[in-house]
Rosetta silent file (secondary structure, phi, psi, omega in degrees, C-alpha in Angstrom):
SEQUENCE: MNDRAELLPFGGPGVGSSSAPLGGPPHRGHDCLLSFCRAFNFVTGLCAVLCALAFGMAMWVRGEAPTKDPYFYSGQAVRLFGIGIAGMVLLVETEWRRWLELVPLLESWLGRGVLQIFEATLTFREAYPSGSTDFHKSLALYRSAASLSLLVCGSVYILGTVTCIGVIKTAKQRQEATLARAEAELERMERRKKELERQLGLGLPGRGGLPRD
SCORE:     score description
SCORE:     0.000 S_00000001
   1 L     0.000  -38.849 -179.033    0.000   -0.008    0.003 S_00000001
   2 H   -66.259  -39.077  179.221    2.777    2.432    0.783 S_00000001
   3 H   -63.633  -40.039 -179.962    4.458    1.830   -2.563 S_00000001
   4 H   -67.192  -39.811 -179.601    1.202    2.513   -4.379 S_00000001
   5 H   -63.962  -32.916 -179.755    0.529    5.643   -2.354 S_00000001
   6 H   -71.827  -26.367 -179.917    3.912    7.059   -3.300 S_00000001
   7 H   -77.049  -28.147 -175.781    3.147    6.581   -7.002 S_00000001
   8 L   -74.212  149.009  178.345   -0.147    8.447   -6.843 S_00000001
   9 H   -60.089  143.471  178.957   -0.198   12.232   -7.304 S_00000001
  10 H    64.803    5.822  174.045   -0.014   14.213   -4.094 S_00000001
  11 H    73.712   13.686 -177.459    0.861   10.987   -2.233 S_00000001
  12 L  -118.583  140.758  178.485   -2.784   10.102   -1.363 S_00000001
  13 L   -68.908  134.076  177.163   -4.808    7.055   -2.464 S_00000001
  14 L    83.675   -8.815 -179.361   -7.592    7.897   -4.852 S_00000001
  15 H   -68.998  -41.000 -179.080   -6.413   11.469   -5.357 S_00000001
  16 H   -66.673  -30.863 -177.643   -5.144   10.804   -8.853 S_00000001
  17 H   -88.497  -26.089 -176.346   -8.405    9.167   -9.911 S_00000001
  18 H  -112.581   -1.247 -179.372  -10.881   11.495   -8.269 S_00000001
  19 L   -70.711  151.482 -178.758   -9.084   14.817   -8.351 S_00000001
  20 L   -70.017  142.692  178.632  -10.600   17.545  -10.546 S_00000001
  21 L   -70.420  160.712  179.405   -8.992   17.945  -13.958 S_00000001
  22 L   -66.101  -28.037 -179.280   -6.982   20.966  -14.825 S_00000001
  23 L    84.808  163.138 -179.251   -9.508   21.897  -17.459 S_00000001
  24 L   -77.539  173.534  179.838   -8.954   23.403  -20.857 S_00000001
  25 L   -66.470  145.994 -179.593   -7.471   26.805  -21.507 S_00000001
  26 L   -64.036  146.654 -178.959   -9.673   29.770  -20.656 S_00000001
  27 L   -77.515  124.439  179.655  -11.617   31.256  -23.524 S_00000001
  28 L   -88.405  132.737 -179.217  -10.212   34.588  -24.621 S_00000001
  29 L   -71.187  164.245 -179.756  -12.750   37.223  -25.522 S_00000001
  30 L   -81.365  118.402 -178.212  -12.834   38.993  -28.844 S_00000001
  31 L   -94.351  114.596 -177.011  -10.862   42.256  -28.591 S_00000001
  32 H   -66.881  -37.494 -178.175  -12.341   44.860  -30.930 S_00000001
  33 H   -65.484  -45.513 -179.764   -9.305   47.178  -30.766 S_00000001
  34 H   -66.530  -37.386  178.289   -6.815   44.466  -31.777 S_00000001
  35 H   -64.335  -42.089  177.373   -9.141   43.278  -34.554 S_00000001
  36 H   -63.648  -41.654 -179.079   -9.418   46.850  -35.880 S_00000001
  37 H   -65.397  -38.266  177.476   -5.627   47.277  -35.707 S_00000001
  38 H   -66.382  -41.377  177.042   -5.032   44.064  -37.658 S_00000001
  39 H   -64.598  -39.539  178.817   -7.495   45.168  -40.344 S_00000001
  40 H   -67.420  -34.209  174.778   -5.848   48.582  -40.446 S_00000001
  41 H   -60.628  -42.030  179.500   -2.420   46.963  -40.804 S_00000001
  42 H   -64.127  -43.758 -179.487   -3.711   45.115  -43.853 S_00000001
  43 H   -64.349  -42.538 -179.975   -5.161   48.300  -45.396 S_00000001
  44 H   -65.406  -41.720  176.656   -1.967   50.264  -44.749 S_00000001
  45 H   -61.685  -39.284  177.280    0.184   47.507  -46.243 S_00000001
  46 H   -63.299  -40.473  177.713   -2.060   47.498  -49.318 S_00000001
  47 H   -64.434  -37.415  176.478   -1.649   51.269  -49.673 S_00000001
  48 H   -63.651  -38.258  176.773    2.130   50.860  -49.463 S_00000001
  49 H   -63.879  -41.095  178.427    1.975   48.295  -52.285 S_00000001
  50 H   -61.465  -40.344  178.390   -0.038   50.764  -54.394 S_00000001
  51 H   -66.029  -39.619  178.474    2.628   53.435  -53.857 S_00000001
  52 H   -63.287  -40.883  177.790    5.371   50.980  -54.849 S_00000001
  53 H   -65.025  -37.623  177.405    3.458   50.152  -58.039 S_00000001
  54 H   -62.351  -42.129  176.093    3.070   53.867  -58.791 S_00000001
  55 H   -64.093  -42.818 -179.871    6.842   54.339  -58.500 S_00000001
  56 H   -61.410  -44.782  178.939    7.431   51.279  -60.687 S_00000001
  57 H   -67.351  -36.327  177.840    5.108   52.509  -63.441 S_00000001
  58 H   -65.264  -35.133  175.607    6.641   56.001  -63.259 S_00000001
  59 H   -69.609  -36.166 -175.109   10.093   54.460  -63.820 S_00000001
  60 H   -73.448  -36.522 -175.649    8.844   52.336  -66.694 S_00000001
  61 H   -72.374  -13.419 -178.691    7.079   55.098  -68.665 S_00000001
  62 L   -83.228  -10.994  173.179   10.237   57.157  -68.856 S_00000001
  63 L    66.044 -144.755 -177.004   11.895   54.640  -71.148 S_00000001
  64 L   -79.633  153.865 -176.987   15.586   54.879  -71.926 S_00000001
  65 L   -75.661  136.529  172.212   17.802   57.479  -70.347 S_00000001
  66 L   -64.597  158.183 -177.022   18.721   60.569  -72.337 S_00000001
  67 L   -70.076  125.648  176.711   22.369   61.007  -73.069 S_00000001
  68 L    52.573   52.361  177.634   24.299   62.591  -70.186 S_00000001
  69 L  -116.836   96.070 -177.044   21.214   63.663  -68.226 S_00000001
  70 H   -66.167  -28.736 -179.615   22.012   63.508  -64.499 S_00000001
  71 H   -65.162  -33.423  178.429   18.502   64.589  -63.542 S_00000001
  72 H   -65.366  -46.810 -177.855   17.051   61.476  -65.134 S_00000001
  73 H   -68.480  -38.783  179.228   19.289   59.155  -63.142 S_00000001
  74 H   -66.557  -38.626  177.424   18.759   61.069  -59.891 S_00000001
  75 H   -64.857  -42.719  178.268   14.994   60.959  -60.417 S_00000001
  76 H   -64.509  -36.360  178.190   15.039   57.227  -61.080 S_00000001
  77 H   -66.142  -38.316  177.073   17.170   56.705  -57.977 S_00000001
  78 H   -64.436  -40.804  179.653   14.630   58.623  -55.874 S_00000001
  79 H   -67.451  -36.917  174.906   11.808   56.478  -57.264 S_00000001
  80 H   -64.918  -37.988  176.280   13.767   53.341  -56.498 S_00000001
  81 H   -63.347  -37.780  177.345   14.249   54.695  -52.970 S_00000001
  82 H   -65.245  -36.965  176.087   10.490   55.199  -52.750 S_00000001
  83 H   -64.165  -39.264  178.506    9.906   51.547  -53.647 S_00000001
  84 H   -63.936  -41.985  178.120   12.309   50.565  -50.857 S_00000001
  85 H   -64.470  -39.225  177.904   10.441   52.708  -48.310 S_00000001
  86 H   -61.589  -40.574  176.633    7.138   51.172  -49.429 S_00000001
  87 H   -64.549  -36.773  177.436    8.615   47.725  -48.798 S_00000001
  88 H   -65.250  -42.607  177.154    9.714   48.848  -45.335 S_00000001
  89 H   -60.723  -41.807 -179.986    6.202   50.086  -44.544 S_00000001
  90 H   -63.378  -42.342  177.693    4.772   46.775  -45.705 S_00000001
  91 H   -64.578  -38.754  179.543    7.138   44.786  -43.458 S_00000001
  92 H   -64.173  -39.624 -177.547    6.314   46.975  -40.480 S_00000001
  93 H   -71.071  -15.766  173.818    2.585   46.458  -40.999 S_00000001
  94 L   -75.406   -8.581 -178.341    3.047   42.687  -40.855 S_00000001
  95 L    58.359   32.515  178.583    4.039   43.149  -37.180 S_00000001
  96 L   -70.424  115.384 -171.057    6.961   40.810  -37.766 S_00000001
  97 H   -60.746  -42.135 -179.000    8.740   40.834  -34.416 S_00000001
  98 H   -64.203  -37.012  179.348   12.262   40.233  -35.753 S_00000001
  99 H   -70.241  -41.385 -179.622   11.915   43.091  -38.211 S_00000001
 100 H   -66.098  -28.001  175.661   10.553   45.455  -35.556 S_00000001
 101 H   -67.944  -27.696  177.911   13.528   44.633  -33.353 S_00000001
 102 H   -78.224  -29.181  178.111   15.787   45.929  -36.119 S_00000001
 103 L  -125.878   72.765 -175.833   13.815   49.189  -36.447 S_00000001
 104 H   -61.673  -24.828 -179.570   12.473   49.875  -32.936 S_00000001
 105 H   -64.176  -33.162 -178.287   11.518   53.423  -33.877 S_00000001
 106 H   -81.570   -2.584  175.118    8.884   52.107  -36.290 S_00000001
 107 H   -74.177  -25.633  177.299    7.281   50.008  -33.563 S_00000001
 108 L   -82.764  151.942 -179.291    5.698   53.207  -32.223 S_00000001
 109 H   -68.778  -29.435  178.536    2.736   54.703  -33.995 S_00000001
 110 H   -65.557  -45.662  177.901    4.434   58.083  -34.250 S_00000001
 111 H   -62.123  -40.772  178.530    7.347   56.620  -36.208 S_00000001
 112 H   -64.908  -42.722 -178.602    5.007   54.736  -38.512 S_00000001
 113 H   -63.710  -43.553  179.864    2.862   57.800  -39.141 S_00000001
 114 H   -64.107  -43.043  179.937    5.830   60.020  -40.002 S_00000001
 115 H   -64.399  -40.703 -178.415    7.294   57.407  -42.357 S_00000001
 116 H   -70.613  -37.668  176.035    3.989   56.863  -44.140 S_00000001
 117 H   -65.849  -38.974  175.735    3.339   60.570  -44.572 S_00000001
 118 H   -63.208  -42.772  178.588    6.833   60.969  -45.992 S_00000001
 119 H   -66.126  -38.190  177.754    6.242   58.080  -48.410 S_00000001
 120 H   -64.621  -42.075  178.189    2.870   59.534  -49.458 S_00000001
 121 H   -65.256  -41.952  179.883    4.457   62.929  -50.143 S_00000001
 122 H   -65.281  -36.547  178.411    7.325   61.325  -52.056 S_00000001
 123 H   -64.505  -46.779 -178.623    4.858   59.317  -54.140 S_00000001
 124 H   -66.290  -30.932 -175.536    2.857   62.391  -55.101 S_00000001
 125 H   -85.053  -38.597 -169.535    6.011   64.355  -55.891 S_00000001
 126 H  -109.432  -18.171 -178.045    8.131   61.819  -57.772 S_00000001
 127 L   -93.431   39.074 -178.032    5.765   59.194  -59.239 S_00000001
 128 L   -88.980  150.650  179.550    4.355   61.632  -61.787 S_00000001
 129 L   -74.256  164.054 -176.672    3.917   60.709  -65.464 S_00000001
 130 L  -111.062    9.030 -179.312    6.089   62.177  -68.167 S_00000001
 131 L  -140.857 -172.211 -176.780    3.500   62.606  -70.947 S_00000001
 132 L  -124.126   17.371  177.579   -0.040   63.723  -71.721 S_00000001
 133 L   -75.664  173.924 -179.875   -1.557   60.579  -73.216 S_00000001
 134 H   -62.509  -36.178  178.850   -4.543   58.798  -71.693 S_00000001
 135 H   -65.661  -41.099  179.225   -2.242   56.288  -70.048 S_00000001
 136 H   -67.624  -34.283  176.343   -0.194   59.028  -68.434 S_00000001
 137 H   -66.557  -39.364  176.997   -3.372   60.727  -67.236 S_00000001
 138 H   -64.331  -39.014  177.396   -4.513   57.420  -65.722 S_00000001
 139 H   -64.573  -38.565  178.249   -1.129   57.063  -64.035 S_00000001
 140 H   -63.308  -40.863  178.542   -1.454   60.582  -62.610 S_00000001
 141 H   -67.171  -41.748  178.631   -4.861   59.702  -61.164 S_00000001
 142 H   -63.922  -42.240  177.997   -3.563   56.420  -59.788 S_00000001
 143 H   -60.024  -42.559  179.422   -0.557   58.198  -58.263 S_00000001
 144 H   -65.668  -41.658  179.674   -2.801   60.700  -56.533 S_00000001
 145 H   -66.116  -41.468 -179.943   -5.104   57.992  -55.129 S_00000001
 146 H   -65.364  -44.699 -178.915   -2.202   55.879  -53.836 S_00000001
 147 H   -68.746  -38.511  179.978   -0.452   58.795  -52.159 S_00000001
 148 H   -66.513  -40.125 -178.990   -3.682   60.140  -50.653 S_00000001
 149 H   -65.446  -41.938  178.121   -4.672   56.747  -49.214 S_00000001
 150 H   -69.911  -31.999  176.250   -1.258   56.303  -47.527 S_00000001
 151 H   -62.820  -40.009  177.559   -1.438   59.883  -46.289 S_00000001
 152 H   -64.241  -42.940  179.042   -4.745   59.082  -44.559 S_00000001
 153 H   -61.635  -43.101  176.972   -3.210   55.978  -42.972 S_00000001
 154 H   -63.662  -36.922  178.401   -0.265   57.968  -41.684 S_00000001
 155 H   -66.953  -35.139  176.899   -2.587   60.622  -40.281 S_00000001
 156 H   -64.930  -38.643  178.066   -4.560   57.924  -38.441 S_00000001
 157 H   -65.911  -40.502  177.454   -1.332   56.711  -36.853 S_00000001
 158 H   -63.484  -43.209  177.864   -0.462   60.256  -35.772 S_00000001
 159 H   -63.767  -38.405  177.621   -3.972   60.689  -34.317 S_00000001
 160 H   -65.514  -30.485  176.211   -3.641   57.352  -32.532 S_00000001
 161 H   -69.200  -43.150 -179.071   -0.393   58.568  -30.969 S_00000001
 162 H   -64.232  -40.050 -177.677   -2.023   61.773  -29.703 S_00000001
 163 L   -89.220    7.118  176.648   -5.003   59.877  -28.230 S_00000001
 164 L    64.957   18.012  177.192   -2.753   57.142  -26.725 S_00000001
 165 H   -66.953  -35.733  178.936   -4.513   54.418  -28.719 S_00000001
 166 H   -62.507  -37.914  178.547   -1.133   53.095  -29.782 S_00000001
 167 H   -66.580  -42.446 -179.857   -0.054   52.677  -26.148 S_00000001
 168 H   -64.807  -40.285  179.724   -3.298   50.846  -25.321 S_00000001
 169 H   -64.022  -42.007  177.705   -2.871   48.588  -28.349 S_00000001
 170 H   -62.058  -42.968  178.707    0.694   47.709  -27.317 S_00000001
 171 H   -62.651  -41.257  179.077   -0.466   46.875  -23.793 S_00000001
 172 H   -67.596  -36.123  177.184   -3.251   44.667  -25.144 S_00000001
 173 H   -64.000  -42.350  178.549   -0.805   42.897  -27.461 S_00000001
 174 H   -65.248  -39.448  177.607    1.509   42.125  -24.538 S_00000001
 175 H   -64.240  -39.797  179.361   -1.445   40.856  -22.495 S_00000001
 176 H   -65.128  -40.653  178.680   -2.536   38.665  -25.409 S_00000001
 177 H   -64.598  -39.792  178.528    0.986   37.256  -25.745 S_00000001
 178 H   -64.003  -42.259  178.204    1.080   36.519  -22.005 S_00000001
 179 H   -65.942  -36.759  178.594   -2.255   34.699  -22.179 S_00000001
 180 H   -63.914  -41.106  177.023   -1.081   32.716  -25.183 S_00000001
 181 H   -65.589  -39.056  178.841    2.011   31.569  -23.276 S_00000001
 182 H   -64.863  -40.126  178.578   -0.133   30.677  -20.242 S_00000001
 183 H   -65.428  -42.434  177.852   -2.497   28.647  -22.450 S_00000001
 184 H   -62.333  -40.536  178.465    0.396   26.807  -24.054 S_00000001
 185 H   -67.178  -37.925  178.956    1.833   25.989  -20.620 S_00000001
 186 H   -66.507  -41.335  177.014   -1.598   24.818  -19.403 S_00000001
 187 H   -64.686  -37.801  177.700   -2.008   22.543  -22.415 S_00000001
 188 H   -64.221  -41.850  178.349    1.461   21.131  -21.822 S_00000001
 189 H   -65.125  -37.403  178.988    0.592   20.390  -18.204 S_00000001
 190 H   -65.851  -42.429  177.430   -2.691   18.751  -19.265 S_00000001
 191 H   -63.954  -38.550  177.526   -0.875   16.508  -21.731 S_00000001
 192 H   -65.011  -40.492  179.426    1.649   15.633  -19.037 S_00000001
 193 H   -62.808  -44.685  179.988   -1.139   14.796  -16.564 S_00000001
 194 H   -65.137  -36.360  178.093   -2.860   12.505  -19.072 S_00000001
 195 H   -65.844  -40.611  177.043    0.430   10.790  -19.819 S_00000001
 196 H   -66.072  -39.375  177.638    1.018   10.173  -16.118 S_00000001
 197 H   -65.076  -37.429  177.674   -2.514    8.829  -15.710 S_00000001
 198 H   -64.742  -41.742  179.595   -1.972    6.517  -18.662 S_00000001
 199 H   -65.909  -33.567  179.191    1.232    5.230  -17.140 S_00000001
 200 H   -84.248   -5.718 -178.721   -0.492    4.632  -13.798 S_00000001
 201 L    75.297   21.162 -178.284   -3.458    2.933  -15.479 S_00000001
 202 L   -96.922  -15.941 -175.655   -5.863    5.579  -14.137 S_00000001
 203 L  -100.313    5.155 -178.618   -6.902    7.123  -17.398 S_00000001
 204 L  -100.268  136.732  178.506   -8.167    4.037  -19.238 S_00000001
 205 L   -69.060  147.340  178.087  -11.890    3.022  -19.126 S_00000001
 206 L    81.113    3.801  177.761  -12.670   -0.336  -17.588 S_00000001
 207 L  -113.151  136.100 -178.975   -9.553   -0.250  -15.398 S_00000001
 208 L   -96.382   23.649 -179.802   -9.774    0.209  -11.691 S_00000001
 209 L    90.243 -164.186 -178.026   -6.323    1.606  -11.308 S_00000001
 210 L   -75.075  147.380  177.454   -3.322   -0.273  -10.011 S_00000001
 211 L   -65.765  141.765 -179.993   -3.865   -3.586   -8.211 S_00000001
 212 L   -79.186  151.151  176.970   -3.902   -3.330   -4.460 S_00000001
 213 L   -72.887    0.000    0.000   -1.319   -5.148   -2.362 S_00000001
């Protein structure tokens, strides 16, 4: 009897078979702010892609470089720089933790808003068409829509900084990460408990536990 009692959890007979289970992980409620922020991240990333496409089309419509024209090359370099900034905005909006660790300034809403407003201004200034055909007019309209949409997104980030929504969102994200780690640990403990019960013969139906001495 003593040997069996030492094998049972908590050292008491019948405790392992009649003790209450740990239970599943607690149900996390639906957070409206985090859901809105994720949707806004997607919209902002899409606007950054539109700006990158506007820069790409502006580079393509200019064709071959004129002979010894430094302004052409400098303009193309600025447009290529704009594509790179758009890619940076897109990576930031994915909330990729490793990337945010490399650019901690862009983890704050103020940094994101300033970068996006700069990219929107650069798009409107440098992604302009070079002709007057219908295609160039369409490109001008597309350029204006892409830059305006990213400008609105950047303004929302600035407004969120002023109203401390960004700070609240960061706190909620940390709380969500803490709950996720707690749930993972609880599930690991539950699996460990079931494995111990299986080894002791307490978790199988039709078995009355270990034979008594």
